[in-house]
GROMACS .gro file of C-alpha atoms in nm:
model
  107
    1UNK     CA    1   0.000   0.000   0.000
    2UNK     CA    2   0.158   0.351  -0.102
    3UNK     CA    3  -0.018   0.676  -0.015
    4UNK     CA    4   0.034   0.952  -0.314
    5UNK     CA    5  -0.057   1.297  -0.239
    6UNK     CA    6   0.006   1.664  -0.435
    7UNK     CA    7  -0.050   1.989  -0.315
    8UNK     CA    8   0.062   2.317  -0.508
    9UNK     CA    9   0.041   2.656  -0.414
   10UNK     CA   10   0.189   2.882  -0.655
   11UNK     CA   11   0.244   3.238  -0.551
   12UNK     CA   12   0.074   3.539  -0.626
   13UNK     CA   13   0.225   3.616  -0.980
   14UNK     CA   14   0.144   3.269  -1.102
   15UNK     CA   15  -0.177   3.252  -1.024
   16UNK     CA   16  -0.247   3.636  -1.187
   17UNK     CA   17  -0.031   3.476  -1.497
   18UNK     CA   18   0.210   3.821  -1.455
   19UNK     CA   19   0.500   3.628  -1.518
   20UNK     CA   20   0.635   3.665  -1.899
   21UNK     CA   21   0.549   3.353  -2.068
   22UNK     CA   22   0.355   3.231  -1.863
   23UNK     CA   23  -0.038   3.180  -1.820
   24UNK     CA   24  -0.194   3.189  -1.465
   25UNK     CA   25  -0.179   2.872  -1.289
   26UNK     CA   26  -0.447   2.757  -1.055
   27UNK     CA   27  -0.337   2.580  -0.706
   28UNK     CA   28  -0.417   2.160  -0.766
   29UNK     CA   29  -0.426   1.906  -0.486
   30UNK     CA   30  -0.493   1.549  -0.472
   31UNK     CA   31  -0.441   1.226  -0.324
   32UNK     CA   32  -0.473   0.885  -0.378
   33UNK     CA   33  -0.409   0.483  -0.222
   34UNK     CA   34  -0.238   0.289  -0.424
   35UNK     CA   35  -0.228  -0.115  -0.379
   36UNK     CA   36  -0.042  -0.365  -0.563
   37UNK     CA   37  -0.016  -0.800  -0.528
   38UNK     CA   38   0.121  -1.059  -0.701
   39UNK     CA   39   0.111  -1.384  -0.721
   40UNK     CA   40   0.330  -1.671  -0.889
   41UNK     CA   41   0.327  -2.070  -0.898
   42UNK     CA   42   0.494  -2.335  -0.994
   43UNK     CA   43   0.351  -2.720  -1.053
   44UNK     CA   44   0.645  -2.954  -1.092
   45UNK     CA   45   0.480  -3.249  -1.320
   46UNK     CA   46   0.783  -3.515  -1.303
   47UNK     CA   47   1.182  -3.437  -1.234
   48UNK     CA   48   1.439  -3.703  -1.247
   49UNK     CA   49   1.471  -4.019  -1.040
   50UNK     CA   50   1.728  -4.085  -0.807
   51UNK     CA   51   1.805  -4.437  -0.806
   52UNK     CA   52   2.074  -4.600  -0.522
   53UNK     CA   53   2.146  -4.932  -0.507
   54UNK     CA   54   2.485  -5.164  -0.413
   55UNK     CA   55   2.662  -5.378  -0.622
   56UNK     CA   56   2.974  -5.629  -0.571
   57UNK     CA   57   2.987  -5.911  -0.329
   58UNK     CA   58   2.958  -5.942   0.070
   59UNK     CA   59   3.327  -5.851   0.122
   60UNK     CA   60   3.363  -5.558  -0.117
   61UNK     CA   61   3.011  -5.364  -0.139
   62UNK     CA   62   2.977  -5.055  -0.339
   63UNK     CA   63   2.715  -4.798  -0.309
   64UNK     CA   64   2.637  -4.658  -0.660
   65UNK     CA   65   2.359  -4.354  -0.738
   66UNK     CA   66   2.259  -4.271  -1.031
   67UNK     CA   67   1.994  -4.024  -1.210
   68UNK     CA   68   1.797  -4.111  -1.475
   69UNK     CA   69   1.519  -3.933  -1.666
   70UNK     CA   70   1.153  -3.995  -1.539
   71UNK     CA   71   1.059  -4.015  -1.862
   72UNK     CA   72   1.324  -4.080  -2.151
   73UNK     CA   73   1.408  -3.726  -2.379
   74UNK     CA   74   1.242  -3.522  -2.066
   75UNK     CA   75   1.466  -3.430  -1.774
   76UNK     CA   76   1.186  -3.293  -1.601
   77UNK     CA   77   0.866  -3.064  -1.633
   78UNK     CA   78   0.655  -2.799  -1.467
   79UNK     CA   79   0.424  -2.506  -1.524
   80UNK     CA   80   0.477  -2.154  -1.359
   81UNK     CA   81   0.189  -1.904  -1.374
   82UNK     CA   82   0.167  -1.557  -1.205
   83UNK     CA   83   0.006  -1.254  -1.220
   84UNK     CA   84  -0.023  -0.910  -1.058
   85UNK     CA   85  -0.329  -0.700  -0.952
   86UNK     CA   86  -0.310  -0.355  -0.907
   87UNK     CA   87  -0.583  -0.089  -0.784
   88UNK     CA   88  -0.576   0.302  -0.709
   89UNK     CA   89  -0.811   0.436  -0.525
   90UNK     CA   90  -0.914   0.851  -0.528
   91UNK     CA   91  -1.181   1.020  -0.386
   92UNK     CA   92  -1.409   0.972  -0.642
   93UNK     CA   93  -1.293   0.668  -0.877
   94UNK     CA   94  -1.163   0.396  -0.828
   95UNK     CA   95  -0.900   0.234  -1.081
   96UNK     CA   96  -0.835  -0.138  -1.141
   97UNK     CA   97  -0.533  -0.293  -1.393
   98UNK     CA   98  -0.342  -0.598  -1.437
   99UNK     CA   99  -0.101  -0.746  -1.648
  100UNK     CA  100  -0.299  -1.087  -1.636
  101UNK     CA  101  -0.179  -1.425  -1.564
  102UNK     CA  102   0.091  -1.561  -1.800
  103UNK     CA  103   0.203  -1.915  -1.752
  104UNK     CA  104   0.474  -2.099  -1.845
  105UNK     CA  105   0.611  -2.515  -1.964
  106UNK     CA  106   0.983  -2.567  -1.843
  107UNK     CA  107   1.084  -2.906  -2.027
   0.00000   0.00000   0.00000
């Protein structure tokens, strides 16, 4: 949440436009809230498997690991999707915008 606010108070020879150049400029003020969120996920589908086994006889055991693809030509896949929402508020309207959700395959 951000709170915006403007106030301007030009002095006298502004706002009788008796500068050269220059038309008269009226005093402005405002305010408004401003809120923001976003959001992201991510679904992992499959990722690789970790296989550990032994190997050799009772005297001379070895411990061997070893990663293999869940499914063969994939190493692993997921979908991310996020989004943002995003309002601002004034006194007498109310704004709302977003970038939508975009979401994306990671093979």
């Amino acid at each position: 949440m951000r709170r915006e606010q403007l106030k301007e108070n030009p002095d006298i020879l502004n706002l009788e436009g008796d500068i050269v150049g220059n038309s008269p400029v009226p005093g402005a003020q405002g305010s408004r809230n401003s809120y923001a969120i976003y959001a992201e996920t991510r679904i992992p589908i499959f990722s690789p498997v970790r296989v550990t086994y032994s190997r050799g006889d009772g005297k001379n055991p070895q411990v061997v690991s070893e990663t293999h693809a869940a499914i063969p030509g994939f190493y692993s896949l997921e979908f991310t999707a996020g989004g943002d929402l995003k309002s601002f508020c004034n006194n007498n309207s109310n704004v709302f915008g977003t970038k939508g959700w975009h979401a994306l395959a990671t093979v």
